Amino acid sequence: MTKLLDNMMKIVVENAGAQTGVFILEKQGKLFIEASVDVGNDKYFVRNSIPIESSHTLPLSIINYAARTRKILLLRDASTEGIFTNDVYFKTKQPYSIFCIPIVNQGKFIGLLYLENNLIKDAFTPERLEILKILFSQIAISLDNALLLDNLTIAKTELENYSRTLELKVEERTQELTKAKEAADVANQS
């Protein structure tokens, strides 16, 4: 899934005109940062599931709103519009344009993509949004398939470990029974 996240983040951020992008995955009802891109600093990270509550680089009010409502959120001038202007994040970071889109496949919520531009207002144009919607229909399917493959790989590994453990237990039990039989044979001969 790492390679998929790498490609996805690069393509989406490039096509959106964003400076930063964060992919957030839903796992067991909680949200985790899985990947982030900062174009301005030329930084890209695939992370090992950082809970969003641990992050100070995201507006949690927007993330939680988009996750709860499953609605696309577009703020053309985030410093002045919307119900989120009182969020501490906006007072410290002062972002201009924000786009947060829930990723859903077959009615199942997979996660969110948060995009931000701190240089210009209205960075996310209608044309770019249409491109992103097309991309996201494919991304949702790819992510769902990658998650299924990851889960299958984990299940296979667990099954292999269980099989090895079971084989060891059978071998130990066989040795115990062999020793017990030998002891019984010795006792019967006496």
Short mmCIF file of N, CA and C in Angstrom, two decimals:
data_model
loop_
_atom_site.label_atom_id
_atom_site.label_comp_id
_atom_site.label_asym_id
_atom_site.label_seq_id
_atom_site.Cartn_x
_atom_site.Cartn_y
_atom_site.Cartn_z
N MET A 1 0.82 -1.19 0.00
CA MET A 1 0.00 0.00 0.00
C MET A 1 0.87 1.26 0.00
N THR A 2 2.10 1.15 0.45
CA THR A 2 3.00 2.30 0.49
C THR A 2 3.20 2.91 -0.89
N LYS A 3 3.43 2.08 -1.88
CA LYS A 3 3.64 2.59 -3.24
C LYS A 3 2.38 3.26 -3.77
N LEU A 4 1.22 2.68 -3.48
CA LEU A 4 -0.05 3.28 -3.89
C LEU A 4 -0.21 4.66 -3.25
N LEU A 5 0.07 4.76 -1.96
CA LEU A 5 -0.04 6.05 -1.27
C LEU A 5 0.93 7.07 -1.85
N ASP A 6 2.13 6.63 -2.14
CA ASP A 6 3.15 7.50 -2.73
C ASP A 6 2.64 8.08 -4.05
N ASN A 7 2.21 7.21 -4.94
CA ASN A 7 1.71 7.66 -6.25
C ASN A 7 0.46 8.52 -6.12
N MET A 8 -0.46 8.08 -5.27
CA MET A 8 -1.71 8.81 -5.09
C MET A 8 -1.45 10.23 -4.61
N MET A 9 -0.62 10.37 -3.60
CA MET A 9 -0.38 11.70 -3.03
C MET A 9 0.29 12.62 -4.04
N LYS A 10 1.25 12.11 -4.77
CA LYS A 10 1.94 12.94 -5.76
C LYS A 10 0.98 13.40 -6.85
N ILE A 11 0.17 12.49 -7.37
CA ILE A 11 -0.76 12.82 -8.45
C ILE A 11 -1.82 13.80 -7.97
N VAL A 12 -2.40 13.55 -6.81
CA VAL A 12 -3.48 14.40 -6.31
C VAL A 12 -2.98 15.80 -5.99
N VAL A 13 -1.88 15.91 -5.28
CA VAL A 13 -1.37 17.23 -4.90
C VAL A 13 -0.98 18.02 -6.15
N GLU A 14 -0.36 17.35 -7.09
CA GLU A 14 0.05 18.01 -8.34
C GLU A 14 -1.17 18.51 -9.12
N ASN A 15 -2.19 17.68 -9.25
CA ASN A 15 -3.38 18.05 -10.03
C ASN A 15 -4.28 19.04 -9.30
N ALA A 16 -4.20 19.08 -8.00
CA ALA A 16 -5.07 19.98 -7.23
C ALA A 16 -4.52 21.39 -7.13
N GLY A 17 -3.21 21.53 -7.22
CA GLY A 17 -2.61 22.83 -6.99
C GLY A 17 -2.43 23.11 -5.51
N ALA A 18 -2.27 22.05 -4.74
CA ALA A 18 -2.12 22.19 -3.29
C ALA A 18 -0.64 22.31 -2.92
N GLN A 19 -0.41 22.92 -1.77
CA GLN A 19 0.95 22.95 -1.21
C GLN A 19 1.17 21.76 -0.30
N THR A 20 0.13 21.42 0.44
CA THR A 20 0.22 20.27 1.34
C THR A 20 -0.97 19.36 1.12
N GLY A 21 -0.75 18.09 1.39
CA GLY A 21 -1.81 17.11 1.30
C GLY A 21 -1.59 16.04 2.35
N VAL A 22 -2.68 15.60 2.95
CA VAL A 22 -2.60 14.57 3.99
C VAL A 22 -3.67 13.52 3.70
N PHE A 23 -3.25 12.25 3.69
CA PHE A 23 -4.20 11.15 3.54
C PHE A 23 -4.47 10.58 4.91
N ILE A 24 -5.75 10.50 5.25
CA ILE A 24 -6.19 10.02 6.56
C ILE A 24 -7.05 8.78 6.34
N LEU A 25 -6.70 7.71 7.02
CA LEU A 25 -7.39 6.43 6.87
C LEU A 25 -8.22 6.14 8.11
N GLU A 26 -9.42 5.60 7.89
CA GLU A 26 -10.28 5.20 9.00
C GLU A 26 -9.99 3.74 9.32
N LYS A 27 -9.70 3.47 10.60
CA LYS A 27 -9.47 2.10 11.05
C LYS A 27 -10.24 1.91 12.35
N GLN A 28 -11.15 0.97 12.34
CA GLN A 28 -11.93 0.62 13.53
C GLN A 28 -12.54 1.86 14.19
N GLY A 29 -13.08 2.74 13.36
CA GLY A 29 -13.78 3.92 13.87
C GLY A 29 -12.90 5.09 14.25
N LYS A 30 -11.59 4.97 14.06
CA LYS A 30 -10.67 6.06 14.39
C LYS A 30 -9.93 6.50 13.14
N LEU A 31 -9.45 7.74 13.16
CA LEU A 31 -8.76 8.31 12.00
C LEU A 31 -7.26 8.37 12.25
N PHE A 32 -6.49 7.94 11.22
CA PHE A 32 -5.04 7.90 11.32
C PHE A 32 -4.40 8.55 10.09
N ILE A 33 -3.35 9.32 10.31
CA ILE A 33 -2.58 9.90 9.21
C ILE A 33 -1.70 8.79 8.65
N GLU A 34 -1.83 8.54 7.35
CA GLU A 34 -1.05 7.49 6.70
C GLU A 34 0.03 8.06 5.78
N ALA A 35 -0.22 9.24 5.22
CA ALA A 35 0.75 9.84 4.30
C ALA A 35 0.54 11.35 4.27
N SER A 36 1.63 12.07 4.00
CA SER A 36 1.52 13.52 3.85
C SER A 36 2.58 14.02 2.87
N VAL A 37 2.23 15.13 2.23
CA VAL A 37 3.11 15.76 1.26
C VAL A 37 3.17 17.24 1.58
N ASP A 38 4.37 17.80 1.54
CA ASP A 38 4.55 19.24 1.66
C ASP A 38 5.40 19.67 0.47
N VAL A 39 4.73 20.20 -0.55
CA VAL A 39 5.41 20.56 -1.80
C VAL A 39 6.43 21.66 -1.58
N GLY A 40 6.08 22.64 -0.76
CA GLY A 40 6.98 23.77 -0.51
C GLY A 40 8.32 23.35 0.08
N ASN A 41 8.30 22.36 0.94
CA ASN A 41 9.53 21.87 1.56
C ASN A 41 10.04 20.59 0.90
N ASP A 42 9.37 20.19 -0.19
CA ASP A 42 9.74 18.98 -0.93
C ASP A 42 9.84 17.77 0.00
N LYS A 43 8.83 17.63 0.88
CA LYS A 43 8.81 16.52 1.83
C LYS A 43 7.63 15.61 1.54
N TYR A 44 7.90 14.32 1.62
CA TYR A 44 6.86 13.32 1.45
C TYR A 44 7.06 12.25 2.52
N PHE A 45 5.98 11.90 3.19
CA PHE A 45 6.07 10.89 4.23
C PHE A 45 4.95 9.88 4.09
N VAL A 46 5.30 8.62 4.17
CA VAL A 46 4.31 7.58 4.41
C VAL A 46 4.57 7.17 5.85
N ARG A 47 3.56 7.24 6.65
CA ARG A 47 3.74 7.03 8.08
C ARG A 47 3.08 5.74 8.53
N ASN A 48 3.39 5.40 9.75
CA ASN A 48 2.78 4.22 10.34
C ASN A 48 1.63 4.62 11.24
N SER A 49 0.54 5.00 10.64
CA SER A 49 -0.72 5.24 11.34
C SER A 49 -0.59 6.11 12.59
N ILE A 50 -0.49 7.40 12.38
CA ILE A 50 -0.45 8.35 13.49
C ILE A 50 -1.88 8.83 13.75
N PRO A 51 -2.39 8.69 14.97
CA PRO A 51 -3.75 9.17 15.26
C PRO A 51 -3.83 10.68 14.99
N ILE A 52 -4.95 11.13 14.40
CA ILE A 52 -5.05 12.55 14.06
C ILE A 52 -5.01 13.43 15.30
N GLU A 53 -5.43 12.89 16.44
CA GLU A 53 -5.40 13.68 17.67
C GLU A 53 -3.97 14.04 18.07
N SER A 54 -3.00 13.26 17.60
CA SER A 54 -1.59 13.52 17.92
C SER A 54 -0.97 14.56 17.02
N SER A 55 -1.68 14.95 15.97
CA SER A 55 -1.13 15.89 14.99
C SER A 55 -1.51 17.32 15.34
N HIS A 56 -0.52 18.18 15.21
CA HIS A 56 -0.76 19.61 15.41
C HIS A 56 -0.69 20.34 14.08
N THR A 57 -0.64 19.58 12.99
CA THR A 57 -0.50 20.17 11.66
C THR A 57 -1.78 20.09 10.84
N LEU A 58 -2.89 19.77 11.49
CA LEU A 58 -4.17 19.66 10.79
C LEU A 58 -5.27 20.38 11.57
N PRO A 59 -6.23 20.95 10.84
CA PRO A 59 -7.40 21.52 11.52
C PRO A 59 -8.39 20.39 11.86
N LEU A 60 -8.35 19.93 13.08
CA LEU A 60 -9.16 18.79 13.48
C LEU A 60 -10.65 19.06 13.31
N SER A 61 -11.07 20.32 13.44
CA SER A 61 -12.49 20.63 13.27
C SER A 61 -12.95 20.28 11.86
N ILE A 62 -12.14 20.58 10.87
CA ILE A 62 -12.50 20.27 9.48
C ILE A 62 -12.44 18.77 9.23
N ILE A 63 -11.39 18.13 9.70
CA ILE A 63 -11.22 16.68 9.50
C ILE A 63 -12.41 15.93 10.12
N ASN A 64 -12.73 16.26 11.36
CA ASN A 64 -13.83 15.58 12.04
C ASN A 64 -15.18 15.86 11.37
N TYR A 65 -15.38 17.09 10.92
CA TYR A 65 -16.62 17.45 10.23
C TYR A 65 -16.78 16.64 8.94
N ALA A 66 -15.74 16.60 8.13
CA ALA A 66 -15.80 15.88 6.86
C ALA A 66 -15.98 14.38 7.09
N ALA A 67 -15.33 13.84 8.11
CA ALA A 67 -15.46 12.41 8.42
C ALA A 67 -16.87 12.09 8.90
N ARG A 68 -17.42 12.97 9.73
CA ARG A 68 -18.75 12.73 10.28
C ARG A 68 -19.85 12.88 9.23
N THR A 69 -19.77 13.94 8.42
CA THR A 69 -20.85 14.23 7.46
C THR A 69 -20.66 13.51 6.13
N ARG A 70 -19.42 13.06 5.84
CA ARG A 70 -19.07 12.44 4.56
C ARG A 70 -19.31 13.40 3.40
N LYS A 71 -19.17 14.70 3.67
CA LYS A 71 -19.38 15.72 2.64
C LYS A 71 -18.07 16.36 2.26
N ILE A 72 -17.96 16.71 0.97
CA ILE A 72 -16.80 17.45 0.49
C ILE A 72 -16.84 18.84 1.10
N LEU A 73 -15.70 19.30 1.55
CA LEU A 73 -15.61 20.62 2.15
C LEU A 73 -14.61 21.46 1.37
N LEU A 74 -15.06 22.56 0.83
CA LEU A 74 -14.21 23.47 0.07
C LEU A 74 -14.30 24.85 0.69
N LEU A 75 -13.16 25.36 1.13
CA LEU A 75 -13.09 26.73 1.65
C LEU A 75 -12.17 27.51 0.72
N ARG A 76 -12.74 28.48 0.03
CA ARG A 76 -11.98 29.28 -0.92
C ARG A 76 -11.10 30.31 -0.21
N ASP A 77 -11.57 30.78 0.94
CA ASP A 77 -10.79 31.69 1.78
C ASP A 77 -11.01 31.26 3.22
N ALA A 78 -10.23 30.30 3.65
CA ALA A 78 -10.42 29.66 4.96
C ALA A 78 -10.25 30.62 6.13
N SER A 79 -9.56 31.72 5.91
CA SER A 79 -9.33 32.65 7.02
C SER A 79 -10.59 33.45 7.37
N THR A 80 -11.55 33.53 6.43
CA THR A 80 -12.74 34.35 6.69
C THR A 80 -14.06 33.62 6.52
N GLU A 81 -14.09 32.48 5.85
CA GLU A 81 -15.38 31.84 5.57
C GLU A 81 -15.55 30.54 6.34
N GLY A 82 -16.79 30.23 6.61
CA GLY A 82 -17.10 28.96 7.23
C GLY A 82 -17.17 29.03 8.74
N ILE A 83 -17.57 27.92 9.30
CA ILE A 83 -17.75 27.83 10.75
C ILE A 83 -16.46 27.46 11.48
N PHE A 84 -15.38 27.38 10.75
CA PHE A 84 -14.13 26.87 11.32
C PHE A 84 -13.12 27.97 11.66
N THR A 85 -13.45 29.22 11.44
CA THR A 85 -12.48 30.30 11.60
C THR A 85 -11.99 30.46 13.04
N ASN A 86 -12.73 29.92 14.01
CA ASN A 86 -12.29 30.02 15.41
C ASN A 86 -11.35 28.89 15.82
N ASP A 87 -11.14 27.93 14.94
CA ASP A 87 -10.21 26.83 15.22
C ASP A 87 -8.81 27.42 15.40
N VAL A 88 -8.11 26.97 16.42
CA VAL A 88 -6.76 27.46 16.73
C VAL A 88 -5.84 27.32 15.52
N TYR A 89 -6.03 26.25 14.75
CA TYR A 89 -5.20 26.01 13.57
C TYR A 89 -5.24 27.20 12.62
N PHE A 90 -6.43 27.76 12.41
CA PHE A 90 -6.58 28.88 11.47
C PHE A 90 -5.92 30.15 11.98
N LYS A 91 -5.89 30.30 13.28
CA LYS A 91 -5.26 31.50 13.85
C LYS A 91 -3.74 31.41 13.77
N THR A 92 -3.20 30.21 13.87
CA THR A 92 -1.74 30.06 13.84
C THR A 92 -1.20 29.87 12.43
N LYS A 93 -1.83 29.04 11.62
CA LYS A 93 -1.32 28.72 10.28
C LYS A 93 -1.84 29.66 9.19
N GLN A 94 -3.01 30.21 9.37
CA GLN A 94 -3.65 31.12 8.42
C GLN A 94 -3.66 30.58 6.98
N PRO A 95 -4.27 29.42 6.78
CA PRO A 95 -4.37 28.88 5.42
C PRO A 95 -5.38 29.66 4.59
N TYR A 96 -5.18 29.68 3.28
CA TYR A 96 -6.14 30.35 2.40
C TYR A 96 -7.17 29.36 1.87
N SER A 97 -6.72 28.43 1.07
CA SER A 97 -7.64 27.50 0.40
C SER A 97 -7.53 26.12 1.03
N ILE A 98 -8.70 25.51 1.28
CA ILE A 98 -8.74 24.17 1.87
C ILE A 98 -9.76 23.33 1.11
N PHE A 99 -9.37 22.10 0.86
CA PHE A 99 -10.26 21.14 0.22
C PHE A 99 -10.12 19.82 0.97
N CYS A 100 -11.22 19.32 1.49
CA CYS A 100 -11.21 18.06 2.23
C CYS A 100 -12.29 17.17 1.64
N ILE A 101 -11.88 16.01 1.15
CA ILE A 101 -12.82 15.11 0.48
C ILE A 101 -12.82 13.74 1.14
N PRO A 102 -14.00 13.27 1.54
CA PRO A 102 -14.11 11.91 2.06
C PRO A 102 -13.91 10.91 0.92
N ILE A 103 -13.26 9.81 1.21
CA ILE A 103 -13.06 8.75 0.22
C ILE A 103 -14.00 7.61 0.60
N VAL A 104 -14.93 7.35 -0.31
CA VAL A 104 -15.97 6.34 -0.07
C VAL A 104 -16.01 5.40 -1.27
N ASN A 105 -16.08 4.11 -0.99
CA ASN A 105 -16.22 3.11 -2.06
C ASN A 105 -17.37 2.18 -1.70
N GLN A 106 -18.34 2.10 -2.58
CA GLN A 106 -19.52 1.25 -2.38
C GLN A 106 -20.20 1.53 -1.04
N GLY A 107 -20.31 2.82 -0.71
CA GLY A 107 -20.96 3.23 0.52
C GLY A 107 -20.11 3.08 1.77
N LYS A 108 -18.90 2.56 1.63
CA LYS A 108 -18.02 2.34 2.78
C LYS A 108 -17.01 3.48 2.88
N PHE A 109 -16.98 4.13 4.04
CA PHE A 109 -16.04 5.22 4.29
C PHE A 109 -14.65 4.65 4.48
N ILE A 110 -13.70 5.09 3.65
CA ILE A 110 -12.33 4.60 3.72
C ILE A 110 -11.44 5.59 4.46
N GLY A 111 -11.61 6.86 4.16
CA GLY A 111 -10.78 7.88 4.78
C GLY A 111 -11.04 9.24 4.17
N LEU A 112 -10.04 10.11 4.29
CA LEU A 112 -10.15 11.49 3.81
C LEU A 112 -8.86 11.91 3.15
N LEU A 113 -8.99 12.87 2.27
CA LEU A 113 -7.80 13.55 1.77
C LEU A 113 -7.99 15.03 2.07
N TYR A 114 -7.00 15.59 2.75
CA TYR A 114 -7.03 17.00 3.12
C TYR A 114 -5.96 17.72 2.30
N LEU A 115 -6.38 18.76 1.58
CA LEU A 115 -5.47 19.56 0.75
C LEU A 115 -5.53 21.01 1.19
N GLU A 116 -4.37 21.66 1.12
CA GLU A 116 -4.30 23.05 1.58
C GLU A 116 -3.35 23.85 0.71
N ASN A 117 -3.70 25.11 0.49
CA ASN A 117 -2.82 26.05 -0.20
C ASN A 117 -2.75 27.31 0.65
N ASN A 118 -1.55 27.68 1.06
CA ASN A 118 -1.35 28.85 1.91
C ASN A 118 -0.93 30.09 1.13
N LEU A 119 -0.85 29.97 -0.19
CA LEU A 119 -0.38 31.10 -0.99
C LEU A 119 -1.50 31.93 -1.60
N ILE A 120 -2.55 31.25 -2.08
CA ILE A 120 -3.60 31.99 -2.77
C ILE A 120 -4.99 31.52 -2.35
N LYS A 121 -5.93 32.44 -2.42
CA LYS A 121 -7.33 32.10 -2.20
C LYS A 121 -7.86 31.50 -3.50
N ASP A 122 -8.90 30.72 -3.41
CA ASP A 122 -9.50 30.06 -4.58
C ASP A 122 -8.50 29.20 -5.36
N ALA A 123 -7.59 28.54 -4.66
CA ALA A 123 -6.59 27.71 -5.34
C ALA A 123 -7.23 26.49 -5.99
N PHE A 124 -8.31 26.01 -5.41
CA PHE A 124 -8.94 24.80 -5.91
C PHE A 124 -10.11 25.20 -6.82
N THR A 125 -9.80 25.31 -8.10
CA THR A 125 -10.77 25.77 -9.10
C THR A 125 -11.77 24.68 -9.44
N PRO A 126 -12.92 25.05 -10.01
CA PRO A 126 -13.90 24.02 -10.42
C PRO A 126 -13.31 22.98 -11.37
N GLU A 127 -12.43 23.41 -12.26
CA GLU A 127 -11.80 22.46 -13.20
C GLU A 127 -10.95 21.44 -12.45
N ARG A 128 -10.18 21.94 -11.50
CA ARG A 128 -9.34 21.03 -10.71
C ARG A 128 -10.18 20.09 -9.86
N LEU A 129 -11.28 20.61 -9.33
CA LEU A 129 -12.15 19.78 -8.51
C LEU A 129 -12.77 18.65 -9.34
N GLU A 130 -13.13 18.93 -10.57
CA GLU A 130 -13.68 17.89 -11.45
C GLU A 130 -12.64 16.81 -11.72
N ILE A 131 -11.41 17.22 -11.95
CA ILE A 131 -10.32 16.25 -12.16
C ILE A 131 -10.15 15.39 -10.91
N LEU A 132 -10.19 16.03 -9.74
CA LEU A 132 -10.02 15.30 -8.48
C LEU A 132 -11.16 14.31 -8.25
N LYS A 133 -12.38 14.70 -8.57
CA LYS A 133 -13.51 13.78 -8.39
C LYS A 133 -13.34 12.53 -9.25
N ILE A 134 -12.85 12.72 -10.46
CA ILE A 134 -12.59 11.57 -11.34
C ILE A 134 -11.48 10.70 -10.75
N LEU A 135 -10.40 11.36 -10.31
CA LEU A 135 -9.30 10.62 -9.69
C LEU A 135 -9.77 9.84 -8.47
N PHE A 136 -10.62 10.48 -7.66
CA PHE A 136 -11.03 9.85 -6.41
C PHE A 136 -11.92 8.64 -6.61
N SER A 137 -12.66 8.60 -7.69
CA SER A 137 -13.46 7.40 -7.92
C SER A 137 -12.53 6.20 -8.12
N GLN A 138 -11.42 6.40 -8.80
CA GLN A 138 -10.44 5.33 -9.00
C GLN A 138 -9.60 5.08 -7.75
N ILE A 139 -9.25 6.16 -7.07
CA ILE A 139 -8.44 6.04 -5.85
C ILE A 139 -9.19 5.24 -4.80
N ALA A 140 -10.49 5.50 -4.65
CA ALA A 140 -11.28 4.78 -3.65
C ALA A 140 -11.25 3.28 -3.91
N ILE A 141 -11.40 2.90 -5.16
CA ILE A 141 -11.37 1.47 -5.52
C ILE A 141 -9.98 0.89 -5.24
N SER A 142 -8.94 1.62 -5.65
CA SER A 142 -7.57 1.14 -5.45
C SER A 142 -7.24 1.00 -3.97
N LEU A 143 -7.64 1.99 -3.17
CA LEU A 143 -7.38 1.92 -1.73
C LEU A 143 -8.12 0.75 -1.09
N ASP A 144 -9.36 0.57 -1.47
CA ASP A 144 -10.14 -0.53 -0.92
C ASP A 144 -9.49 -1.86 -1.27
N ASN A 145 -9.05 -2.01 -2.52
CA ASN A 145 -8.37 -3.24 -2.93
C ASN A 145 -7.05 -3.42 -2.18
N ALA A 146 -6.30 -2.34 -2.00
CA ALA A 146 -5.03 -2.42 -1.27
C ALA A 146 -5.26 -2.82 0.19
N LEU A 147 -6.30 -2.26 0.80
CA LEU A 147 -6.62 -2.62 2.18
C LEU A 147 -7.03 -4.08 2.28
N LEU A 148 -7.82 -4.54 1.33
CA LEU A 148 -8.20 -5.96 1.32
C LEU A 148 -6.98 -6.86 1.17
N LEU A 149 -6.07 -6.46 0.29
CA LEU A 149 -4.84 -7.24 0.10
C LEU A 149 -3.99 -7.23 1.37
N ASP A 150 -3.87 -6.07 2.02
CA ASP A 150 -3.13 -6.00 3.28
C ASP A 150 -3.76 -6.92 4.33
N ASN A 151 -5.08 -6.87 4.44
CA ASN A 151 -5.77 -7.73 5.41
C ASN A 151 -5.59 -9.20 5.08
N LEU A 152 -5.62 -9.53 3.80
CA LEU A 152 -5.40 -10.92 3.37
C LEU A 152 -3.99 -11.37 3.71
N THR A 153 -3.02 -10.51 3.49
CA THR A 153 -1.62 -10.82 3.80
C THR A 153 -1.44 -11.05 5.30
N ILE A 154 -2.07 -10.19 6.11
CA ILE A 154 -1.99 -10.34 7.56
C ILE A 154 -2.63 -11.65 7.99
N ALA A 155 -3.80 -11.95 7.45
CA ALA A 155 -4.50 -13.20 7.80
C ALA A 155 -3.67 -14.41 7.39
N LYS A 156 -3.05 -14.34 6.21
CA LYS A 156 -2.21 -15.45 5.74
C LYS A 156 -1.03 -15.66 6.68
N THR A 157 -0.38 -14.58 7.09
CA THR A 157 0.76 -14.66 8.01
C THR A 157 0.32 -15.26 9.35
N GLU A 158 -0.81 -14.80 9.86
CA GLU A 158 -1.32 -15.33 11.12
C GLU A 158 -1.64 -16.82 11.00
N LEU A 159 -2.22 -17.21 9.88
CA LEU A 159 -2.54 -18.62 9.65
C LEU A 159 -1.27 -19.46 9.56
N GLU A 160 -0.24 -18.95 8.88
CA GLU A 160 1.03 -19.66 8.78
C GLU A 160 1.66 -19.81 10.16
N ASN A 161 1.62 -18.74 10.96
CA ASN A 161 2.17 -18.81 12.32
C ASN A 161 1.41 -19.82 13.16
N TYR A 162 0.10 -19.81 13.05
CA TYR A 162 -0.72 -20.77 13.80
C TYR A 162 -0.41 -22.20 13.36
N SER A 163 -0.23 -22.39 12.06
CA SER A 163 0.08 -23.71 11.52
C SER A 163 1.42 -24.21 12.08
N ARG A 164 2.42 -23.31 12.10
CA ARG A 164 3.73 -23.70 12.65
C ARG A 164 3.63 -24.04 14.13
N THR A 165 2.88 -23.23 14.86
CA THR A 165 2.70 -23.48 16.29
C THR A 165 2.00 -24.81 16.51
N LEU A 166 0.99 -25.07 15.71
CA LEU A 166 0.25 -26.33 15.82
C LEU A 166 1.16 -27.52 15.50
N GLU A 167 1.98 -27.39 14.47
CA GLU A 167 2.91 -28.46 14.11
C GLU A 167 3.88 -28.74 15.26
N LEU A 168 4.39 -27.68 15.89
CA LEU A 168 5.30 -27.85 17.03
C LEU A 168 4.60 -28.55 18.19
N LYS A 169 3.36 -28.15 18.46
CA LYS A 169 2.61 -28.78 19.55
C LYS A 169 2.35 -30.25 19.26
N VAL A 170 2.01 -30.56 18.02
CA VAL A 170 1.78 -31.96 17.63
C VAL A 170 3.07 -32.76 17.79
N GLU A 171 4.19 -32.17 17.36
CA GLU A 171 5.48 -32.85 17.49
C GLU A 171 5.83 -33.08 18.96
N GLU A 172 5.63 -32.06 19.80
CA GLU A 172 5.90 -32.20 21.23
C GLU A 172 5.01 -33.28 21.85
N ARG A 173 3.74 -33.25 21.50
CA ARG A 173 2.80 -34.23 22.05
C ARG A 173 3.15 -35.65 21.59
N THR A 174 3.59 -35.77 20.33
CA THR A 174 4.00 -37.07 19.80
C THR A 174 5.21 -37.59 20.58
N GLN A 175 6.17 -36.71 20.86
CA GLN A 175 7.35 -37.11 21.64
C GLN A 175 6.94 -37.53 23.05
N GLU A 176 6.02 -36.78 23.66
CA GLU A 176 5.55 -37.13 25.00
C GLU A 176 4.87 -38.50 25.00
N LEU A 177 4.03 -38.73 23.99
CA LEU A 177 3.34 -40.02 23.90
C LEU A 177 4.31 -41.17 23.64
N THR A 178 5.33 -40.92 22.81
CA THR A 178 6.35 -41.94 22.53
C THR A 178 7.09 -42.29 23.82
N LYS A 179 7.47 -41.27 24.59
CA LYS A 179 8.17 -41.51 25.87
C LYS A 179 7.26 -42.26 26.84
N ALA A 180 5.99 -41.87 26.89
CA ALA A 180 5.04 -42.53 27.79
C ALA A 180 4.86 -43.99 27.39
N LYS A 181 4.79 -44.26 26.08
CA LYS A 181 4.63 -45.63 25.59
C LYS A 181 5.87 -46.46 25.93
N GLU A 182 7.05 -45.84 25.74
CA GLU A 182 8.29 -46.56 26.07
C GLU A 182 8.35 -46.86 27.56
N ALA A 183 7.93 -45.91 28.38
CA ALA A 183 7.93 -46.12 29.83
C ALA A 183 6.93 -47.22 30.20
N ALA A 184 5.78 -47.23 29.52
CA ALA A 184 4.76 -48.27 29.79
C ALA A 184 5.28 -49.64 29.35
N ASP A 185 5.97 -49.69 28.21
CA ASP A 185 6.53 -50.96 27.74
C ASP A 185 7.57 -51.48 28.72
N VAL A 186 8.42 -50.59 29.24
CA VAL A 186 9.43 -50.99 30.22
C VAL A 186 8.75 -51.50 31.49
N ALA A 187 7.71 -50.81 31.92
CA ALA A 187 6.98 -51.22 33.13
C ALA A 187 6.30 -52.57 32.93
N ASN A 188 5.77 -52.82 31.75
CA ASN A 188 5.10 -54.09 31.45
C ASN A 188 6.09 -55.25 31.41
N GLN A 189 7.32 -55.00 31.00
CA GLN A 189 8.33 -56.05 30.91
C GLN A 189 8.89 -56.41 32.28
N SER A 190 8.74 -55.55 33.24
CA SER A 190 9.29 -55.84 34.56
C SER A 190 8.46 -56.79 35.33
#
